[in-house]
mmCIF file of C-alpha atoms and ligand atoms in Angstrom:
data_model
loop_
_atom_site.group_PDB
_atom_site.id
_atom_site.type_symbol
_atom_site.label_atom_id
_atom_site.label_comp_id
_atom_site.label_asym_id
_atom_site.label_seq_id
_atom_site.Cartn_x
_atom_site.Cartn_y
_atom_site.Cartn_z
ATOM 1 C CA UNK A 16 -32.830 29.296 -88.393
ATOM 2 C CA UNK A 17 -35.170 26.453 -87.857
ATOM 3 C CA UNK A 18 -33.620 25.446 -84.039
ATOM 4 C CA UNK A 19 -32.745 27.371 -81.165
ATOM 5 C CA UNK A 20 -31.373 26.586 -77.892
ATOM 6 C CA UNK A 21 -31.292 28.555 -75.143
ATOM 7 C CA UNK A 22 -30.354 28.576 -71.357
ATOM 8 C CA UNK A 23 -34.111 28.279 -69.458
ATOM 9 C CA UNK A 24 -35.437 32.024 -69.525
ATOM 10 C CA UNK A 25 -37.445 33.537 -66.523
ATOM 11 C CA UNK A 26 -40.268 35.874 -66.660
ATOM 12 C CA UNK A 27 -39.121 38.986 -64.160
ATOM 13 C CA UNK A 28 -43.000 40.075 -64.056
ATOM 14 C CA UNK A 29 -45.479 38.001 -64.077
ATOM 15 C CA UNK A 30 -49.369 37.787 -63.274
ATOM 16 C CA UNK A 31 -50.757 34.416 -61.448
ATOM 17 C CA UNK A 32 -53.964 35.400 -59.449
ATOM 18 C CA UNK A 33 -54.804 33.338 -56.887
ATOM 19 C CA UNK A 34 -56.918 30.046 -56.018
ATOM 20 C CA UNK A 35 -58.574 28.254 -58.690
ATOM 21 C CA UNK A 36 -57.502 30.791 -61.828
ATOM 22 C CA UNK A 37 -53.814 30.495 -60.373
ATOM 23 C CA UNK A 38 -53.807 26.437 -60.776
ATOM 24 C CA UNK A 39 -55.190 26.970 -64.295
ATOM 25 C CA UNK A 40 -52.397 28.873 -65.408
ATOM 26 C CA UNK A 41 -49.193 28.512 -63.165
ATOM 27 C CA UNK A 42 -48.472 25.555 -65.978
ATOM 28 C CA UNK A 43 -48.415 27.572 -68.597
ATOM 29 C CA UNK A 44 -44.973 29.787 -67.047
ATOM 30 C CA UNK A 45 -43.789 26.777 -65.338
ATOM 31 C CA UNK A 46 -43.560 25.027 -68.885
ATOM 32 C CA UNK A 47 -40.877 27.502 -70.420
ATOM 33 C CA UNK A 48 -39.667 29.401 -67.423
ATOM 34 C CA UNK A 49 -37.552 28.451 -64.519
ATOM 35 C CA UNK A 50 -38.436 31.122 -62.201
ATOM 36 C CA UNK A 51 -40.633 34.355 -62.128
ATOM 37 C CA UNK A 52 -41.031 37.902 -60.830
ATOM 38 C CA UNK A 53 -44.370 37.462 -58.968
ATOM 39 C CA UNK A 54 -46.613 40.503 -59.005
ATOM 40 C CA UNK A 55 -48.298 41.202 -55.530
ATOM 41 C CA UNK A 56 -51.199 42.710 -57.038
ATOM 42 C CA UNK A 57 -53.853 40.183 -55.226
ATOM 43 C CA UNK A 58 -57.139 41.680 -53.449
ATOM 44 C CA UNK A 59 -55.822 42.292 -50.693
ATOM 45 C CA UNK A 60 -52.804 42.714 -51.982
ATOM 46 C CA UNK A 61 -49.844 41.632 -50.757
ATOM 47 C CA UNK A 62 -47.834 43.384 -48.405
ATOM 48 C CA UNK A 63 -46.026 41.260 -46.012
ATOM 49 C CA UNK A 64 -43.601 39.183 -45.943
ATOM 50 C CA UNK A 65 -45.869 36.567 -44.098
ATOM 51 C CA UNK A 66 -47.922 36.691 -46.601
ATOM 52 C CA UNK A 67 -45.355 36.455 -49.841
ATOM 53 C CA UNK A 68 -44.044 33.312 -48.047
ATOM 54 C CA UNK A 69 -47.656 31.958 -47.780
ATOM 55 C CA UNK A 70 -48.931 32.961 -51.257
ATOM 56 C CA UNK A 71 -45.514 31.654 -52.438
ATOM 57 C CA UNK A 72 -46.556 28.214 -51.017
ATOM 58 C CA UNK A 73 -50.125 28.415 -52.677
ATOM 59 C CA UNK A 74 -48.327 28.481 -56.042
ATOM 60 C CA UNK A 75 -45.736 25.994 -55.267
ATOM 61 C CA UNK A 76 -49.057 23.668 -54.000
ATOM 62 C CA UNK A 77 -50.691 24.300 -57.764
ATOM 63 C CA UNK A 78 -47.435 23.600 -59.690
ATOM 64 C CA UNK A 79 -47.810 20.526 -61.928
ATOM 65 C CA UNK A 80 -46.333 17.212 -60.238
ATOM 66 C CA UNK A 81 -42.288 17.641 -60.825
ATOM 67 C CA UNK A 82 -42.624 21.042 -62.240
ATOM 68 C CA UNK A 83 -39.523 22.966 -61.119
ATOM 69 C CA UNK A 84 -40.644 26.224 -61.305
ATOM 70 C CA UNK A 85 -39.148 28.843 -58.583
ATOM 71 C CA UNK A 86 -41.908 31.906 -57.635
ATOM 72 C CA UNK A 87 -39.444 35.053 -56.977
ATOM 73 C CA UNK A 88 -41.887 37.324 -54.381
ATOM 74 C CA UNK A 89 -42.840 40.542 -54.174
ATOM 75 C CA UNK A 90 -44.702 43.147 -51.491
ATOM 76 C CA UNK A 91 -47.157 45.539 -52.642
ATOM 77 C CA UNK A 92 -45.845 49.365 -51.564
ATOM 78 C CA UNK A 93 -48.513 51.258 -49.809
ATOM 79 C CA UNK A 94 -48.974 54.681 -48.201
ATOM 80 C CA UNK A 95 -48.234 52.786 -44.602
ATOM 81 C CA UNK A 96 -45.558 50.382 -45.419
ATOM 82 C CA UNK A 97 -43.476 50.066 -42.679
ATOM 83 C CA UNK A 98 -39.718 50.716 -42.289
ATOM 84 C CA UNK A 99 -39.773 46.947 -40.348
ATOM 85 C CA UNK A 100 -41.241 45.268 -43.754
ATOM 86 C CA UNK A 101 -38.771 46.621 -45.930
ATOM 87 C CA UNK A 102 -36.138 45.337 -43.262
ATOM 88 C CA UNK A 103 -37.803 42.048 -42.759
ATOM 89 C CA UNK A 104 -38.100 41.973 -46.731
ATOM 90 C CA UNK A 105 -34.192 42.452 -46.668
ATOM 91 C CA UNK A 106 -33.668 39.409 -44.685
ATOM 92 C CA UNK A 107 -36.168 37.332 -46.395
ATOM 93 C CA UNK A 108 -34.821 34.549 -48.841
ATOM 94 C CA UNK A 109 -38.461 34.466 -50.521
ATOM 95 C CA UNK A 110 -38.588 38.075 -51.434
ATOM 96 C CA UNK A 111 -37.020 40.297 -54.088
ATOM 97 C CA UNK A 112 -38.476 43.677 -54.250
ATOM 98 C CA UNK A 113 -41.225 45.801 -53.456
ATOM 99 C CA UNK A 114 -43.663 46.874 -56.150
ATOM 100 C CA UNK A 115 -45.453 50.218 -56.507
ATOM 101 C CA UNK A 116 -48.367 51.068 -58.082
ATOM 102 C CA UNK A 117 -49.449 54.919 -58.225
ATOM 103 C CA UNK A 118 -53.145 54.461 -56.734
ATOM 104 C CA UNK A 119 -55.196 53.817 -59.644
ATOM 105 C CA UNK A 120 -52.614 53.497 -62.900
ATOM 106 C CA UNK A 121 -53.882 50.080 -63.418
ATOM 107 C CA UNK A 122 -55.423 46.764 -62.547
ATOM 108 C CA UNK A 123 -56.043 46.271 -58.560
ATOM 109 C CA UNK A 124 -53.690 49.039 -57.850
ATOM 110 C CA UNK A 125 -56.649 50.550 -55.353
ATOM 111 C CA UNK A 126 -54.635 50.089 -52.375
ATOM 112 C CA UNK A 127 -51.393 51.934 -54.359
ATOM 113 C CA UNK A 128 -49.237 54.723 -53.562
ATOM 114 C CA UNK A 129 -50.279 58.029 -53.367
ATOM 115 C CA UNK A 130 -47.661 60.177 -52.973
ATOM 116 C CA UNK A 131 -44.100 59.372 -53.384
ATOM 117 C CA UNK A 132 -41.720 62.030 -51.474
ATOM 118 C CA UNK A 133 -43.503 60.487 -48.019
ATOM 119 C CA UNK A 134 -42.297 57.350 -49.023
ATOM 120 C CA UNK A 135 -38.656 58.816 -49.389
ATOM 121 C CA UNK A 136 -37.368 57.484 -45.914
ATOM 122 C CA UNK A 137 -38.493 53.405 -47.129
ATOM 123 C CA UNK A 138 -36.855 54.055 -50.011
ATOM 124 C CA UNK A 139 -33.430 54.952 -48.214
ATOM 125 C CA UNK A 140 -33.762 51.733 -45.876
ATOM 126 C CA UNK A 141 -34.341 49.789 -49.570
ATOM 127 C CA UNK A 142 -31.076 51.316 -50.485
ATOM 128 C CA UNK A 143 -29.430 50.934 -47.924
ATOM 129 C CA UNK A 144 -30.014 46.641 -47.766
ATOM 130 C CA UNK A 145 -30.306 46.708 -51.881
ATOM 131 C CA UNK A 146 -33.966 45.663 -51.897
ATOM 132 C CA UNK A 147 -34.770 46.459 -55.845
ATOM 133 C CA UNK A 148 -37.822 48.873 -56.237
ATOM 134 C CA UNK A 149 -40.161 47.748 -58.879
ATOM 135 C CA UNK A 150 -42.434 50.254 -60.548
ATOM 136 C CA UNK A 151 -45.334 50.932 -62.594
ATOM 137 C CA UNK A 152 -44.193 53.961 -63.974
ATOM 138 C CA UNK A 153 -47.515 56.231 -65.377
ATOM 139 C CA UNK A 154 -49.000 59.491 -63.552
ATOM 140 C CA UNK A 155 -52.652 59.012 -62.872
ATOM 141 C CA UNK A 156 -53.465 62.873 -63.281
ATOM 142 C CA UNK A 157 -56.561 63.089 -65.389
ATOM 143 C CA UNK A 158 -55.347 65.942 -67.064
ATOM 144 C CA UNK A 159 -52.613 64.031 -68.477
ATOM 145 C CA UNK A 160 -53.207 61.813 -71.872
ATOM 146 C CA UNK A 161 -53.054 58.025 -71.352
ATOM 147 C CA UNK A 162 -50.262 57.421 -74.032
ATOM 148 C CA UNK A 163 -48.121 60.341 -72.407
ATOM 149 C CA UNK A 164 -48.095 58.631 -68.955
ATOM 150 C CA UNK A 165 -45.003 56.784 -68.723
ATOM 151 C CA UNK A 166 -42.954 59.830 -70.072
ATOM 152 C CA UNK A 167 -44.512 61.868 -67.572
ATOM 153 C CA UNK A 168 -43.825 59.977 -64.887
ATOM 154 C CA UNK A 169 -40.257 59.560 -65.893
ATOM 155 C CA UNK A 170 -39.816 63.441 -65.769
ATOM 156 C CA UNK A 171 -41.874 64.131 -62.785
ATOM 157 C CA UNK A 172 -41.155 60.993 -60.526
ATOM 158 C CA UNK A 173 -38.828 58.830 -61.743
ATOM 159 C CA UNK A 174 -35.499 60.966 -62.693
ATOM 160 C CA UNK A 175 -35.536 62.810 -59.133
ATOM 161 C CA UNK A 176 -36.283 59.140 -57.328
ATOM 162 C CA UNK A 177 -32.887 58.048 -59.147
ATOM 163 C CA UNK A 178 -30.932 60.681 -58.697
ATOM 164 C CA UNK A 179 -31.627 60.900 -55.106
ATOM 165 C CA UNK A 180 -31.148 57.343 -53.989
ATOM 166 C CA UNK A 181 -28.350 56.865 -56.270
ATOM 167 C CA UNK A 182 -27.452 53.261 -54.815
ATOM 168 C CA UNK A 183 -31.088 52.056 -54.971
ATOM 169 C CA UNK A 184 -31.328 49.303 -57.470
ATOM 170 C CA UNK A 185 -34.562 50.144 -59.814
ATOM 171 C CA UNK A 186 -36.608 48.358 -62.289
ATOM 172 C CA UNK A 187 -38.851 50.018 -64.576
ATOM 173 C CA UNK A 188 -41.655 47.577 -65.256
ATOM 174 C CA UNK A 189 -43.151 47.040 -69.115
ATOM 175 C CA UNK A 190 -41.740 50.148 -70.380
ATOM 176 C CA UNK A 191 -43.645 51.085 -73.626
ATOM 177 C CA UNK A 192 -42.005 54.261 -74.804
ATOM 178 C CA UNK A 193 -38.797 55.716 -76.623
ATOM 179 C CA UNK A 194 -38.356 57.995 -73.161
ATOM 180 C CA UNK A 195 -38.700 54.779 -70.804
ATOM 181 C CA UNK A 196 -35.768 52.856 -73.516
ATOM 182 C CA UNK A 197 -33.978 55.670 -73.778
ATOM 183 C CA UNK A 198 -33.745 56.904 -69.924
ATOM 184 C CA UNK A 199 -33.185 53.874 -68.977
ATOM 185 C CA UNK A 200 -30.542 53.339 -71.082
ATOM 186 C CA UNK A 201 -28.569 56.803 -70.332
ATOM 187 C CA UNK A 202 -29.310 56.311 -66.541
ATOM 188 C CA UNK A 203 -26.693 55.094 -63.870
ATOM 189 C CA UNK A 204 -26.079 51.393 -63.653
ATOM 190 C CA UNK A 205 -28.869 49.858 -61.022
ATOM 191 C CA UNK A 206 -31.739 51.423 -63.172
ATOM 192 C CA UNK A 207 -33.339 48.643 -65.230
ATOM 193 C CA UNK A 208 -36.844 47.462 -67.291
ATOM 194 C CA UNK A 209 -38.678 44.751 -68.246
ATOM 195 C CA UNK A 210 -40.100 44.223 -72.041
ATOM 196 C CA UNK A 211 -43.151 42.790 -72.347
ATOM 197 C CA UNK A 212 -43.649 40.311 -75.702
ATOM 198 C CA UNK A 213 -46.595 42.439 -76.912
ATOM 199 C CA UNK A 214 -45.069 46.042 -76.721
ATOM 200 C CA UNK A 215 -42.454 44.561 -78.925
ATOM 201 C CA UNK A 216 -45.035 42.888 -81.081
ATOM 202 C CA UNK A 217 -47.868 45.727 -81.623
ATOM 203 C CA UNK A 218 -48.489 49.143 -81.809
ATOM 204 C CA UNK A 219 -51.467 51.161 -81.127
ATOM 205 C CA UNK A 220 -53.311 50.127 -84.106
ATOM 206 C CA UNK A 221 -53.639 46.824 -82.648
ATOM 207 C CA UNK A 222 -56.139 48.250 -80.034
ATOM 208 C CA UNK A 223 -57.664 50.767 -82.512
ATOM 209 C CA UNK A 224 -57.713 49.789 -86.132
ATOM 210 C CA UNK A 225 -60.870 48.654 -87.379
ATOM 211 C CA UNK A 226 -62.668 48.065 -84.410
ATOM 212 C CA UNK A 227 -61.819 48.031 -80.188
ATOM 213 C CA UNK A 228 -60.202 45.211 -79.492
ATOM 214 C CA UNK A 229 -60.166 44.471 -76.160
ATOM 215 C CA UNK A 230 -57.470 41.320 -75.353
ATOM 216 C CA UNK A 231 -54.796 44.009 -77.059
ATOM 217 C CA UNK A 232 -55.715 45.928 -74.334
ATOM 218 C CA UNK A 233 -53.065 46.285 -70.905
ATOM 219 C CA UNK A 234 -51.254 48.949 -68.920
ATOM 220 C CA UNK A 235 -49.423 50.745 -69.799
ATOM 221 C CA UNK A 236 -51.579 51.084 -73.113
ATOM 222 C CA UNK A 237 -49.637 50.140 -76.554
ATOM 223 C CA UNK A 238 -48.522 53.429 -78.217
ATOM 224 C CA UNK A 239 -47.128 54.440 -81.641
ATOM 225 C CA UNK A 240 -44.966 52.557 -83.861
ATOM 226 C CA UNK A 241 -41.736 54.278 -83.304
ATOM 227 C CA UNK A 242 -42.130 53.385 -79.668
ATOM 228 C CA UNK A 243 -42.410 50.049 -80.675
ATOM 229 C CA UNK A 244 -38.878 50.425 -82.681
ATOM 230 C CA UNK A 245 -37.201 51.650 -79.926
ATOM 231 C CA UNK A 246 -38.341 49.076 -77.731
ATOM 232 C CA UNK A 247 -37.532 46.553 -79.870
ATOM 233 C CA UNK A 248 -34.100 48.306 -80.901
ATOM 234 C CA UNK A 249 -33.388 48.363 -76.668
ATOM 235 C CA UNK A 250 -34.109 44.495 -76.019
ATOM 236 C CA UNK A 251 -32.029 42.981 -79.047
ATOM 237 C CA UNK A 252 -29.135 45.181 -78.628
ATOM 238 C CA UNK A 253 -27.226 43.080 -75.980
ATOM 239 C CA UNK A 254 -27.891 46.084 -73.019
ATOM 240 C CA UNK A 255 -28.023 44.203 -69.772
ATOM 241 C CA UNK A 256 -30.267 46.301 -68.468
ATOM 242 C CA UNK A 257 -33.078 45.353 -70.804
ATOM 243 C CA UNK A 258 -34.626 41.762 -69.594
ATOM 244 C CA UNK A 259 -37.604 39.938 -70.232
ATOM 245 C CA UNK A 260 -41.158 40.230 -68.070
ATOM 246 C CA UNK A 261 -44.209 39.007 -69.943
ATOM 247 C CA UNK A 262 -46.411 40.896 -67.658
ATOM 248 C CA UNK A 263 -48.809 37.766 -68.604
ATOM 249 C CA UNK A 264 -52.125 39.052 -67.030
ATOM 250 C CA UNK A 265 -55.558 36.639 -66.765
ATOM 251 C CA UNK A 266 -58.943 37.815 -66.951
ATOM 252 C CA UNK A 267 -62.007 36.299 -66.961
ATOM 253 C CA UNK A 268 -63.605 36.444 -70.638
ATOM 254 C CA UNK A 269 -66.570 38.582 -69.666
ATOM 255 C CA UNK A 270 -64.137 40.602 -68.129
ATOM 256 C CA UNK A 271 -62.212 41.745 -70.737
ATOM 257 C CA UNK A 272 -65.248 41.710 -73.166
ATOM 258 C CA UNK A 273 -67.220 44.560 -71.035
ATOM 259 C CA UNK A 274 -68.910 48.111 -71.862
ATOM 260 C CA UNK A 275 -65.593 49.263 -69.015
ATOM 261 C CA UNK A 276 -63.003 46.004 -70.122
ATOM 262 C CA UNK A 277 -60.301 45.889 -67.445
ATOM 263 C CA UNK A 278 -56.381 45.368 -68.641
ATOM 264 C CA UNK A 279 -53.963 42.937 -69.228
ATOM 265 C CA UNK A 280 -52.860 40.124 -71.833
ATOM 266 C CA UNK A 281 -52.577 36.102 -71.186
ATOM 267 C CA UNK A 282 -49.273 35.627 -72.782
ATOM 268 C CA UNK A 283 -48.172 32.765 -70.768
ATOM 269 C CA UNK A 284 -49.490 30.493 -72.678
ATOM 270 C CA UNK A 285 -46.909 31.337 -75.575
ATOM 271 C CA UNK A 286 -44.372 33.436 -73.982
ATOM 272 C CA UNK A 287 -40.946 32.297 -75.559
ATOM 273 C CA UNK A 288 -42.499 32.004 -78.853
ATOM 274 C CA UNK A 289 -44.367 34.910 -79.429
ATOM 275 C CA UNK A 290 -40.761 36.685 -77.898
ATOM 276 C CA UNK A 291 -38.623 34.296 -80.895
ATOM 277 C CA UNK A 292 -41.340 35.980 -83.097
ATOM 278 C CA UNK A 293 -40.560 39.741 -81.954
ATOM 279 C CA UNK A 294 -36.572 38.915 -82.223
ATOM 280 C CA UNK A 295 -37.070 37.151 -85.574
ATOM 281 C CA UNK A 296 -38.529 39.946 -87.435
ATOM 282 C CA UNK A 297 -35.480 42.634 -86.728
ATOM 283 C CA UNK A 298 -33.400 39.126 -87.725
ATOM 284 C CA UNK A 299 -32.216 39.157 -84.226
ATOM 285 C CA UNK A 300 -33.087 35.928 -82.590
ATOM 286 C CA UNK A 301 -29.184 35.405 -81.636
ATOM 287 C CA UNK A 302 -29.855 38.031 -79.219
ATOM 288 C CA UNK A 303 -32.758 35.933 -77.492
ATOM 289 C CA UNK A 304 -31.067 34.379 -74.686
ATOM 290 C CA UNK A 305 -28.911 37.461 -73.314
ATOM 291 C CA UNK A 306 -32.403 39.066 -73.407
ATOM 292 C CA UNK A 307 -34.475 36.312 -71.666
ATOM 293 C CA UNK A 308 -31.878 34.187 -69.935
ATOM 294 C CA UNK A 309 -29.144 36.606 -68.797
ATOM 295 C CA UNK A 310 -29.862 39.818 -67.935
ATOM 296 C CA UNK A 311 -32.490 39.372 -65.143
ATOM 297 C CA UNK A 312 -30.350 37.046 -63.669
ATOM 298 C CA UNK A 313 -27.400 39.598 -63.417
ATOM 299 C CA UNK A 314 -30.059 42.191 -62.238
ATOM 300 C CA UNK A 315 -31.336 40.505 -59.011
ATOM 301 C CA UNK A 316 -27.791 39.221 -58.768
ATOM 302 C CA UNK A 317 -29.036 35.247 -59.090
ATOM 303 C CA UNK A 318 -27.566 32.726 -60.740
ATOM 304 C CA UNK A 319 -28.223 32.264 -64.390
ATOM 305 C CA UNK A 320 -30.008 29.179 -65.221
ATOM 306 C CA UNK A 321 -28.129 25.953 -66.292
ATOM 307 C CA UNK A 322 -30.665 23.884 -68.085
ATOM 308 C CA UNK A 323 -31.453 24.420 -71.583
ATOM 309 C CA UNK A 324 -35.158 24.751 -74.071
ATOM 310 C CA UNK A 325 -35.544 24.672 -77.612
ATOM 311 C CA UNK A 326 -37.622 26.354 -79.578
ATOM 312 C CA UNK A 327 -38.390 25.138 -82.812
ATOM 313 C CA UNK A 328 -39.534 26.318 -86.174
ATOM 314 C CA UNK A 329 -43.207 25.308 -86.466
ATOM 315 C CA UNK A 330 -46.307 26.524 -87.562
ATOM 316 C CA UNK A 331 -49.031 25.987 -84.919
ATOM 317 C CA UNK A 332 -52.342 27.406 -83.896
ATOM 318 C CA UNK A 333 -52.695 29.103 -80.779
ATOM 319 C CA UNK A 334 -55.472 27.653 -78.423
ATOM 320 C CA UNK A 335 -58.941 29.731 -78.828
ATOM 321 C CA UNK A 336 -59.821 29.693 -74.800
ATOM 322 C CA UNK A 337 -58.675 28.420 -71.781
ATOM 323 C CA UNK A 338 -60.223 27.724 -68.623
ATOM 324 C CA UNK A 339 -59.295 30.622 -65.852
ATOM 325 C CA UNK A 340 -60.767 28.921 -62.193
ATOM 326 C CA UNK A 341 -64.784 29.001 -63.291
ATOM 327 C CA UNK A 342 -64.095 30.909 -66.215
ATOM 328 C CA UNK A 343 -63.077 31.501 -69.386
ATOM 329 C CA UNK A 344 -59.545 32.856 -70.394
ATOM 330 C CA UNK A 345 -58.845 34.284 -73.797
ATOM 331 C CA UNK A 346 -55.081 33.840 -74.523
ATOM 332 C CA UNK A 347 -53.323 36.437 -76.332
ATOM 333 C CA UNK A 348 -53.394 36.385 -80.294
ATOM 334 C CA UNK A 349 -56.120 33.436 -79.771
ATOM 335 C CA UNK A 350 -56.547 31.133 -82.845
ATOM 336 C CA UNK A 351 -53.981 32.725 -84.619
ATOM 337 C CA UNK A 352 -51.018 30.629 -86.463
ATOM 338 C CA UNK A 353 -47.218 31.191 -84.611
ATOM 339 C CA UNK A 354 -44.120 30.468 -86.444
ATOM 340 C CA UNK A 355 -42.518 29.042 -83.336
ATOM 341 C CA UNK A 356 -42.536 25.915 -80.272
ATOM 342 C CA UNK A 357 -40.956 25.270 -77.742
ATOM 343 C CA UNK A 358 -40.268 21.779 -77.840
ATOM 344 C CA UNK A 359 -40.185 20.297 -74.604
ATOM 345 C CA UNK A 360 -36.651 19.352 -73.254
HETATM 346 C C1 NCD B 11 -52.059 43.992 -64.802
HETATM 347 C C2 NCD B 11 -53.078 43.080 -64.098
HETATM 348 O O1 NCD B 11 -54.075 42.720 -64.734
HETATM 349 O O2 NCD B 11 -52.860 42.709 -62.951
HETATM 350 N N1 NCD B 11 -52.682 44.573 -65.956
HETATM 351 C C3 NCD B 11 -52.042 45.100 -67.020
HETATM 352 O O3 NCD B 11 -52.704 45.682 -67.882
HETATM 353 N N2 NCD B 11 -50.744 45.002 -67.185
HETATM 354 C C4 NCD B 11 -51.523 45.008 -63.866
HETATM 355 C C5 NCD B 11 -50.287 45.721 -64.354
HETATM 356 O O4 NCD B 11 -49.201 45.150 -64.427
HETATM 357 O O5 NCD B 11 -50.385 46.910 -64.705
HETATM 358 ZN ZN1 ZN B 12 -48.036 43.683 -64.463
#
């Protein structure tokens, strides 16, 4: 296939800071997708629905001049969320769901949830007005291994959570295992999970092999090959509860490149492509648009999108850096050649 055409995707999780790093790459998403899954995870983070409106008007001020790009909002779930947010979140036009962290699983998750069975009672009102529930799903225990965090969270937190708000409408953000595919795909309807293009790209290795390589490096961490199979087996098989989130992250350079270097990818910058280039190696890349186009739609219950993108076979280089506010960004996969472009409409 050397052209493809697809409805406009959206990215149901995505990173975009704040201030002067946000302006630098808000283009990047707003180039392929038509709307996004913001991420509340500012410092402080977001918890109101006051403030989702204003930060939503921030990144609607640094969109490029007749960009139509539509930021989907978020709250950040902490121990004293109110039962009044989550109603005033239910009434809000500007948000879609709340996101929890566990306190401490990953980047600015500080002000995250400690406990979850407290929590029970704002998880009923969700239900009850159909506010989705977004989660990182890892345990933060110390005596549990980093690559076995996502399963163990399934088992511990995540199975009873379903089973006892069996209306509430979940999404299981960048799942990275065969247990986060596969529970997800033998749970009730309402349960679903983002995909992010690198899980489906690399394996452990990538992080490992031949030297620590730091821009492979996000949360949850990239695990073994056959969790990359079943990953990639989940998002081309046509499930609708599978959908694309790039979980695109920025960090400054320095940041990244550190004695302690914090996680998350830049993937914005090449999001549909390096997702063609995933679907294209299992000979898949008819299954692209259900994936990226569809399914997130259906989830949050929005309409799908009516425009169309190409993407076209073409070798190109991907940049080296980008700028990130005062800083410098390094993309995901930087310098290296990619088989496909999107070709601007
Ligand atoms: C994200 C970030 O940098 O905000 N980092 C990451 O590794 N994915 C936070 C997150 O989604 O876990
Ligand atoms: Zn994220």
């Amino acid at each position: 296939m050397q052209k493809l055409t697809l409805t406009q995707p959206d990215d149901w999780h995505l990173h975009l800071r704040d201030g002067a790093a946000m302006r630098d790459v808000v283009r990047d998403s707003a180039r392929q997708f038509a709307r996004a899954i913001i991420m509340p995870n500012l410092r402080p983070p977001v918890t109101r629905v006051t403030e989702a409106a204003a930060y939503r008007q921030r990144i609607l001020a640094a969109l490029p001049e007749g960009s139509r790009f539509d930021p989907l909002m978020t709250l950040y779930l902490t121990d004293t969320t109110a039962t009044d947010e989550v109603l005033r979140a239910a009434e809000s036009p500007v948000v879609h769901g709340f996101k929890l962290y566990p306190a401490g699983a990953t980047t600015h998750s500080e002000a995250g949830v400690s406990q979850l069975e407290p929590l029970y009672p704002l998880f009923a009102t969700m239900e009850r007005h159909d506010v989705p529930l977004l989660i990182h799903g890892e345990v933060t225990d110390s005596d549990i291994d980093i690559f076995d965090r996502e399963q163990v969270f399934i088992d511990r937190h995540l199975a009873p959570l379903v089973n006892r708000f069996p209306a509430l409408r979940v999404v299981l953000e960048h799942i990275t295992t065969r247990e986060g595919a596969h529970f997800v795909r033998d749970s009730r309807p309402g349960i679903g999970a983002t995909i992010t293009a690198h899980h489906l790209l690399y394996n452990r290795n990538a992080l490992l092999a031949g030297g620590i390589r730091p821009h492979f490096y996000c949360l949850p961490v990239l695990k073994r090959e056959p969790h990359r199979q079943a990953l990639l087996a989940a998002a081309i098989n046509g499930n609708p509860k599978f959908f694309l989130g790039t979980d695109s992250a920025p960090h400054p350079r320095q940041q990244k490149e550190s004695p302690c270097g914090c996680a998350g990818c830049y993937t914005a910058h090449a999001a549909l492509e390096l997702y063609a280039t995933a679907f294209e190696s299992v000979n898949a890349l008819d299954r692209l648009e259900a994936f990226a186009s569809f399914h997130g739609a259906d989830f949050y219950r929005l309409p799908r999108n009516t425009r169309q993108i190409t993407l076209e076979k073409s070798s190109w280089q991907l940049p080296q850096q980008l700028t990130l506010g005062g800083d410098t960004l390094t993309p995901f996969l930087s310098g290296a050649p990619i088989e496909w472009r999107v070709s601007t409409p």
